[in-house]
mmCIF file of C-alpha atoms in Angstrom:
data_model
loop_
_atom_site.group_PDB
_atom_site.id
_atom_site.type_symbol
_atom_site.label_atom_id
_atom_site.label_comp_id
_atom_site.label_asym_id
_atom_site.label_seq_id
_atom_site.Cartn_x
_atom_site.Cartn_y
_atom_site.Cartn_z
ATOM 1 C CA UNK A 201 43.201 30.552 14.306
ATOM 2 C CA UNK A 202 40.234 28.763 15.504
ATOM 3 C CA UNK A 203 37.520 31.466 14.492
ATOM 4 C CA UNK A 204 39.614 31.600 11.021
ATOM 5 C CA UNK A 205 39.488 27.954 10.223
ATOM 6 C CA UNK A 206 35.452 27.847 11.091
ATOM 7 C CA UNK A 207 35.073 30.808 9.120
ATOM 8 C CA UNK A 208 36.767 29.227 5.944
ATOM 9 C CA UNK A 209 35.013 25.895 6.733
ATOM 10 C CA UNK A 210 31.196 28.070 6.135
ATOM 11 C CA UNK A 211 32.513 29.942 3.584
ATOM 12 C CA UNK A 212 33.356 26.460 2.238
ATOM 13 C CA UNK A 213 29.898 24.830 2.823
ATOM 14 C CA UNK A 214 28.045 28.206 1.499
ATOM 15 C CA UNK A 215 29.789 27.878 -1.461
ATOM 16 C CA UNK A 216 28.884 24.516 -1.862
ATOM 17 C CA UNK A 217 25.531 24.286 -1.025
ATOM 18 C CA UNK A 218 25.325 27.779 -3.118
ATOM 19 C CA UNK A 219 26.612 25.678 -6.275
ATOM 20 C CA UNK A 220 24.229 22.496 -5.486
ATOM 21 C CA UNK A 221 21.614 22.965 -8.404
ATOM 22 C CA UNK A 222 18.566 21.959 -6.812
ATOM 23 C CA UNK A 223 15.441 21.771 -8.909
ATOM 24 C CA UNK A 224 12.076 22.252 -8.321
ATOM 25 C CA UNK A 225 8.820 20.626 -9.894
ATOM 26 C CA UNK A 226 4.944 20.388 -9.439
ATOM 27 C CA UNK A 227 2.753 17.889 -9.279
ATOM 28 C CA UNK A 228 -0.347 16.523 -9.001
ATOM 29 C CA UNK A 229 -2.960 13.301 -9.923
ATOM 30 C CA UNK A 230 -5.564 10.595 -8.446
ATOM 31 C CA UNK A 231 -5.125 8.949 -5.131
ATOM 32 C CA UNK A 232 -6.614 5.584 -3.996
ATOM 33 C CA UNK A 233 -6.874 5.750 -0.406
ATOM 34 C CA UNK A 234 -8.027 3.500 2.407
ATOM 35 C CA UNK A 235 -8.202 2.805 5.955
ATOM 36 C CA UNK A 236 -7.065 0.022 8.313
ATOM 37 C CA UNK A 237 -9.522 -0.368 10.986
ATOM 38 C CA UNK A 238 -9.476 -3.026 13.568
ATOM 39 C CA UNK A 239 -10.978 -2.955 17.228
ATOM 40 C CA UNK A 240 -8.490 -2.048 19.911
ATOM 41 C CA UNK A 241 -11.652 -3.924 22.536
ATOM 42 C CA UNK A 242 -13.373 -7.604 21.315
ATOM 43 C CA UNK A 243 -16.787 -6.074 21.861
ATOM 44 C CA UNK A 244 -16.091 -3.218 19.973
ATOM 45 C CA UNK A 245 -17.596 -3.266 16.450
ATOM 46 C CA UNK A 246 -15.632 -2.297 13.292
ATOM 47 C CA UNK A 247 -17.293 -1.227 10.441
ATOM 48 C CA UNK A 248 -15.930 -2.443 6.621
ATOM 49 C CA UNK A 249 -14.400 -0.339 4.509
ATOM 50 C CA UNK A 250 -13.464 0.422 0.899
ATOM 51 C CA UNK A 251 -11.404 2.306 -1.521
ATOM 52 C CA UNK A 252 -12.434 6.018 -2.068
ATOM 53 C CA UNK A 253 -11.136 8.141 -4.998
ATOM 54 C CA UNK A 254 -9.358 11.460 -4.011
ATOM 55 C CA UNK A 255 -6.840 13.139 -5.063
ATOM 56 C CA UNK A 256 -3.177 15.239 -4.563
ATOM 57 C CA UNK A 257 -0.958 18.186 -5.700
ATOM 58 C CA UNK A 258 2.512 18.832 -4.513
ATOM 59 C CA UNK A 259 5.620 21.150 -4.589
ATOM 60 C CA UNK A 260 8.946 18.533 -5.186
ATOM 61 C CA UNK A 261 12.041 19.465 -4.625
ATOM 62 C CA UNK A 262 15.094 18.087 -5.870
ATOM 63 C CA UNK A 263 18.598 18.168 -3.852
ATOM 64 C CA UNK A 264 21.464 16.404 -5.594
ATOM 65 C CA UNK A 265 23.805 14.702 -2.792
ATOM 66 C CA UNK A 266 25.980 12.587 -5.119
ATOM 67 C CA UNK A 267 25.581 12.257 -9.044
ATOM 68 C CA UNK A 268 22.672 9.698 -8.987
ATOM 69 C CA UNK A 269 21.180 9.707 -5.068
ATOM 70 C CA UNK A 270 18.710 13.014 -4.268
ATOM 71 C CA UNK A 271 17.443 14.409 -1.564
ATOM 72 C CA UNK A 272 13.212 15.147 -2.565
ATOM 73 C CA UNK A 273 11.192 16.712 0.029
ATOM 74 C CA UNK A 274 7.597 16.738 -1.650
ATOM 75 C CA UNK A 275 4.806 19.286 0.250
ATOM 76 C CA UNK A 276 1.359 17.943 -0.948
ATOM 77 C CA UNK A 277 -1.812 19.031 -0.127
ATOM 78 C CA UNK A 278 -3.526 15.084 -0.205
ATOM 79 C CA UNK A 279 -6.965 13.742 0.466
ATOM 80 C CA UNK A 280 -7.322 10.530 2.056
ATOM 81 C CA UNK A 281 -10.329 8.800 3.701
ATOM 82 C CA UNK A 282 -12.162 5.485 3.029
ATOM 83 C CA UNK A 283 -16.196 4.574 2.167
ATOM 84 C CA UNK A 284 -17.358 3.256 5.290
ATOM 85 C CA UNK A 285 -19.808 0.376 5.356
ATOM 86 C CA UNK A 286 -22.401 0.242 8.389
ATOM 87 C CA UNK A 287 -21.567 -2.294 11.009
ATOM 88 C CA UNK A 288 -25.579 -3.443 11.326
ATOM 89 C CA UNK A 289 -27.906 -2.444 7.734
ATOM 90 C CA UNK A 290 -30.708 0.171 7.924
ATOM 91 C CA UNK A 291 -33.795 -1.070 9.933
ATOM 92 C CA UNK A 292 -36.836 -1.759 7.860
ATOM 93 C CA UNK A 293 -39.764 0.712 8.515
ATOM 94 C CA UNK A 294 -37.843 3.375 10.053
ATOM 95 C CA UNK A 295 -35.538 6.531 9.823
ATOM 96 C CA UNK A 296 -31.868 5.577 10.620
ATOM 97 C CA UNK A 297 -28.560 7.541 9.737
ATOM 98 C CA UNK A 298 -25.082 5.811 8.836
ATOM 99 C CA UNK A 299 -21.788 7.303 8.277
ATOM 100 C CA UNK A 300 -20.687 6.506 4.767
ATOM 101 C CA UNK A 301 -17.218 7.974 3.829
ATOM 102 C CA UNK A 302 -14.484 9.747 5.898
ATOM 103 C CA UNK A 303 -12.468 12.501 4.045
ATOM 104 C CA UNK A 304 -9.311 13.648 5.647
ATOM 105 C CA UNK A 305 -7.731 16.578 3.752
ATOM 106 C CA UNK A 306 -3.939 16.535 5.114
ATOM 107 C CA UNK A 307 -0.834 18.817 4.734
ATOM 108 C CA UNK A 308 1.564 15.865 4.039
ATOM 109 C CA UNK A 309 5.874 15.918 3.783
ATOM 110 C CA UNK A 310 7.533 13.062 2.615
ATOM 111 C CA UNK A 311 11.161 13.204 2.560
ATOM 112 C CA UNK A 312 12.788 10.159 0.410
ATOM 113 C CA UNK A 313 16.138 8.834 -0.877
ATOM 114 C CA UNK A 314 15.543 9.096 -4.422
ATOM 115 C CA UNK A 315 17.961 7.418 -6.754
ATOM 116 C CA UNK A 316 17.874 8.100 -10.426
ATOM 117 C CA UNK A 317 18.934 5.982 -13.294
ATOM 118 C CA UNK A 318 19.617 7.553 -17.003
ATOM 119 C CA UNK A 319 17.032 5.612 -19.163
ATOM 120 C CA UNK A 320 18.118 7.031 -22.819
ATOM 121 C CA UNK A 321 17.502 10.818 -22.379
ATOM 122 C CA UNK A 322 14.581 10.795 -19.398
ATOM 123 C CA UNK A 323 15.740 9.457 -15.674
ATOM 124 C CA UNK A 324 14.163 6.589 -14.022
ATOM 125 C CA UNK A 325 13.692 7.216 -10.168
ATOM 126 C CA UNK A 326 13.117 4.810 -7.718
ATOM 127 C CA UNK A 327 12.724 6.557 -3.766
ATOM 128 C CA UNK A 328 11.781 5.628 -0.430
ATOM 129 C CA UNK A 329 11.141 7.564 3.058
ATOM 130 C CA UNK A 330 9.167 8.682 5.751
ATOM 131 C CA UNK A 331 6.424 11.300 5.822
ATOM 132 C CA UNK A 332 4.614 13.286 8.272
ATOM 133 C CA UNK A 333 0.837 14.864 8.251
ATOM 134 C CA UNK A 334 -1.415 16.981 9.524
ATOM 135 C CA UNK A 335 -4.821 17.417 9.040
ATOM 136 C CA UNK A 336 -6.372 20.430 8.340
ATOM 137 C CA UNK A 337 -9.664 19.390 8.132
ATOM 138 C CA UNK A 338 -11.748 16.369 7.538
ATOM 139 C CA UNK A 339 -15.250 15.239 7.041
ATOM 140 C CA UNK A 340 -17.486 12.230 7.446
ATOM 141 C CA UNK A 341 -20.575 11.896 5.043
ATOM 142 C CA UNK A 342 -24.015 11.507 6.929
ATOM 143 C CA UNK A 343 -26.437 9.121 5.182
ATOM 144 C CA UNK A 344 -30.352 9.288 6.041
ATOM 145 C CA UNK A 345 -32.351 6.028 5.130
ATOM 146 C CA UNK A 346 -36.385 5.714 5.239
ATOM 147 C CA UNK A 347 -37.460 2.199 5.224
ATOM 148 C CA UNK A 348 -33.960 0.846 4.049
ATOM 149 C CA UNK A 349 -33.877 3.563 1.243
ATOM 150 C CA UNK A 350 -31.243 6.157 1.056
ATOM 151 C CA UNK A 351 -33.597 9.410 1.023
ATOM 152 C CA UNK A 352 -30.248 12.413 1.942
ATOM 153 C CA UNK A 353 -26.878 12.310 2.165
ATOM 154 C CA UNK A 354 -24.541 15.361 3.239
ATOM 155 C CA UNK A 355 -20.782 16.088 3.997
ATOM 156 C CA UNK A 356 -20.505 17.109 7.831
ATOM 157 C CA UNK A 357 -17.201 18.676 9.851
ATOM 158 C CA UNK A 358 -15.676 16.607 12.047
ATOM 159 C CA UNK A 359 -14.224 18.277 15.277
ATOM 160 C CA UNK A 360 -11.150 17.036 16.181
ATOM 161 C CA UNK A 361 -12.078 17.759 19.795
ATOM 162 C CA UNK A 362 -15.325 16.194 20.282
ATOM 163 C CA UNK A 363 -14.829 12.082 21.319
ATOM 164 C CA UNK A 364 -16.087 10.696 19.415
ATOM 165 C CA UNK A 365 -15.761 12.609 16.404
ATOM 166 C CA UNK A 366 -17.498 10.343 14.018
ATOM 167 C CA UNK A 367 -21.436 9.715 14.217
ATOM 168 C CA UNK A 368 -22.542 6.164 14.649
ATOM 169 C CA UNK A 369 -19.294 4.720 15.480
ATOM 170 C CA UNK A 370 -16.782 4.713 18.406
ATOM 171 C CA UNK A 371 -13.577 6.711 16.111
ATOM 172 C CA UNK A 372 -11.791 9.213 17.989
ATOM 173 C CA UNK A 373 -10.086 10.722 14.602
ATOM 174 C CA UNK A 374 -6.758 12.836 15.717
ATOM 175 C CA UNK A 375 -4.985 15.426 13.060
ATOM 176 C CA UNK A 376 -1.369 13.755 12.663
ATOM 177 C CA UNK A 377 -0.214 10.918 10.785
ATOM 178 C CA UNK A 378 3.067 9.355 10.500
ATOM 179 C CA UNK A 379 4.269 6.641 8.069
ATOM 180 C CA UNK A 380 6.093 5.557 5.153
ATOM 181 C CA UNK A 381 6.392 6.272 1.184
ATOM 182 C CA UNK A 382 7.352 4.587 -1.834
ATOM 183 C CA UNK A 383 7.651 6.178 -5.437
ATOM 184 C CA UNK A 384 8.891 5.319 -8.850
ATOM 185 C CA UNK A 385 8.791 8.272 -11.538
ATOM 186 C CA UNK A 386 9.907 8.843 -14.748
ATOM 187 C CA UNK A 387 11.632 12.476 -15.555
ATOM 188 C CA UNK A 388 11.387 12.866 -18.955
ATOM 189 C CA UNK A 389 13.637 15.328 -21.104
ATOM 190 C CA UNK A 390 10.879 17.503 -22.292
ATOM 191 C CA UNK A 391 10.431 18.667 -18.382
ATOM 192 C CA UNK A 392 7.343 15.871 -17.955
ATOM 193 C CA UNK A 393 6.967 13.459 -14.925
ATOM 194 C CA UNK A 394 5.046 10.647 -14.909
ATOM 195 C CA UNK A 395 5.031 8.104 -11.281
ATOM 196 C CA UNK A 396 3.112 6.356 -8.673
ATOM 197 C CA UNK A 397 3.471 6.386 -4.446
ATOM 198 C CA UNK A 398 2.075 4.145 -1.936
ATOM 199 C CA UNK A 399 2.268 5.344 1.126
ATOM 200 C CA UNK A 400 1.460 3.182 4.373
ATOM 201 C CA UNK A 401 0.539 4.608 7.513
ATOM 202 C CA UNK A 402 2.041 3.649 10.831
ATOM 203 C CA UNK A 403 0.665 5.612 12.971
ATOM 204 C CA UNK A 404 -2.610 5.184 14.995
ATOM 205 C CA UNK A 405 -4.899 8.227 13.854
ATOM 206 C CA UNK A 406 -7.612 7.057 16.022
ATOM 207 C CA UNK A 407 -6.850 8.344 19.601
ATOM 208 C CA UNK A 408 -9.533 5.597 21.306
ATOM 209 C CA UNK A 409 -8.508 2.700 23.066
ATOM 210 C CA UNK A 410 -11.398 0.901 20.995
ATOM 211 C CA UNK A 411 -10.163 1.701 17.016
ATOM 212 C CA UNK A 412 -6.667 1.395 15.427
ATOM 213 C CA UNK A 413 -7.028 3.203 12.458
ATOM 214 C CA UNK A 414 -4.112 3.535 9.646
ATOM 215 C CA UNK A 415 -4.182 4.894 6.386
ATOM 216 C CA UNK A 416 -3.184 3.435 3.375
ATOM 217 C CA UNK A 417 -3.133 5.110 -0.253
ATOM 218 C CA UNK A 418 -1.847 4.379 -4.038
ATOM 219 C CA UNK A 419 -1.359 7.405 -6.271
ATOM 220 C CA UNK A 420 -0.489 8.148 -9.547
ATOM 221 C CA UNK A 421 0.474 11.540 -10.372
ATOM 222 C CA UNK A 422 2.020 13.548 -13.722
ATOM 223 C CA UNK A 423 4.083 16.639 -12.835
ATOM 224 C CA UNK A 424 6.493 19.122 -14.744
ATOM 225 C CA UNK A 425 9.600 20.248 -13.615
ATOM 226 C CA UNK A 426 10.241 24.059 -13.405
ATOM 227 C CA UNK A 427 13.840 23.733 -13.826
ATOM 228 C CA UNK A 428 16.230 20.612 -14.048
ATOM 229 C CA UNK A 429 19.340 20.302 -11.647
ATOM 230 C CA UNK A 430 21.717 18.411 -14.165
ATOM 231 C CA UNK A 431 20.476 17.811 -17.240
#
């Protein structure tokens, strides 16, 4: 009776799941990234940083759980990574190097509650979650200055097992990243999407005791759905 009732119970579920319509979508756009840095040691020094311009694409999925709240694992392949600005400036009358910008190229999957409101025929989504990342490569961008002047600048590897990994600066830069994400979109009924993300970082990328390092990053992205789940 007991192996009868659990069969009928997954028989159930299959059947369920089996007539869930999920959807799927792509995506991709511009992504404003950044980096939190602030010295784990007082006599450590902490260089400035600013905004850099990068970029994302993703795979979305959409899994209905009741007639407005979804399920929507995204797998993006995202670029983060700040400009860095040199803690003391370029001596006068001499070579010097500086490291300038930090890319990180990361395998990213955010997982949020999306809930979706019927705005005359397109859907206006409003989501939240965590994500989780992994870098599968980065780079730093090594600046040569004669006399003050910028005379070369090139994009270097960083090894993730050297310490530290980052010329002319204490960072210890680590592949995973964990944190938070949250997105408004617009699903429009010609199969366009149209939304922005922030995601904030939570976790300490730098694995020194003399960094913390977050990341932080605004996108905005347009998308198209492959098929649509309800609609």
């Amino acid at each position: 009776m007991k192996n009868f009732t659990l069969a009928v119970a997954t028989a159930c579920l299959t059947v369920s799941v089996a007539s869930a319509q999920v959807s799927l979508g792509v995506r991709g756009g511009y992504v404003n990234s950044n980096l939190s840095i602030t010295s784990g040691n007082s006599q450590t020094a902490v260089p400035g940083t600013e905004a850099a311009d990068n970029w994302n694409v993703g795979l979305v999925v959409n899994i209905p759980l009741t007639r407005q709240l979804y399920l929507q694992p995204i797998v993006n392949y995202e670029v983060k990574g700040a400009k860095l600005n040199p803690v003391t400036k370029p001596p006068a009358g001499a070579f010097s190097t500086a490291t300038t910008k930090v890319k990180l190229q990361y395998i990213t999957l955010p997982v949020n509650a999306v809930y979706k409101v019927p705005v005359g025929n397109a859907r206006l989504a409003f989501g939240l979650g965590p994500y989780v990342a992994y870098s599968l490569n980065a780079k730093y961008n090594l600046a040569v200055y004669d006399d003050g002047k910028l005379v070369q600048d090139a994009y270097q590897s960083i090894d993730f097992a050297k310490s530290p990994n980052v010329p002319n600066s204490t960072m210890q830069l680590g592949r995973w990243d964990v944190g938070g994400n949250a997105l408004i979109s617009l699903e429009m009924n010609n199969y366009i999407t149209v939304g922005a993300n922030y995601s904030l970082g939570l976790l300490d990328i730098d694995k020194s005791d003399d960094l913390k390092i977050t990341n932080r990053s605004f996108g905005i992205s347009i998308g198209v759905l492959l098929n649509r789940e309800d609609w």
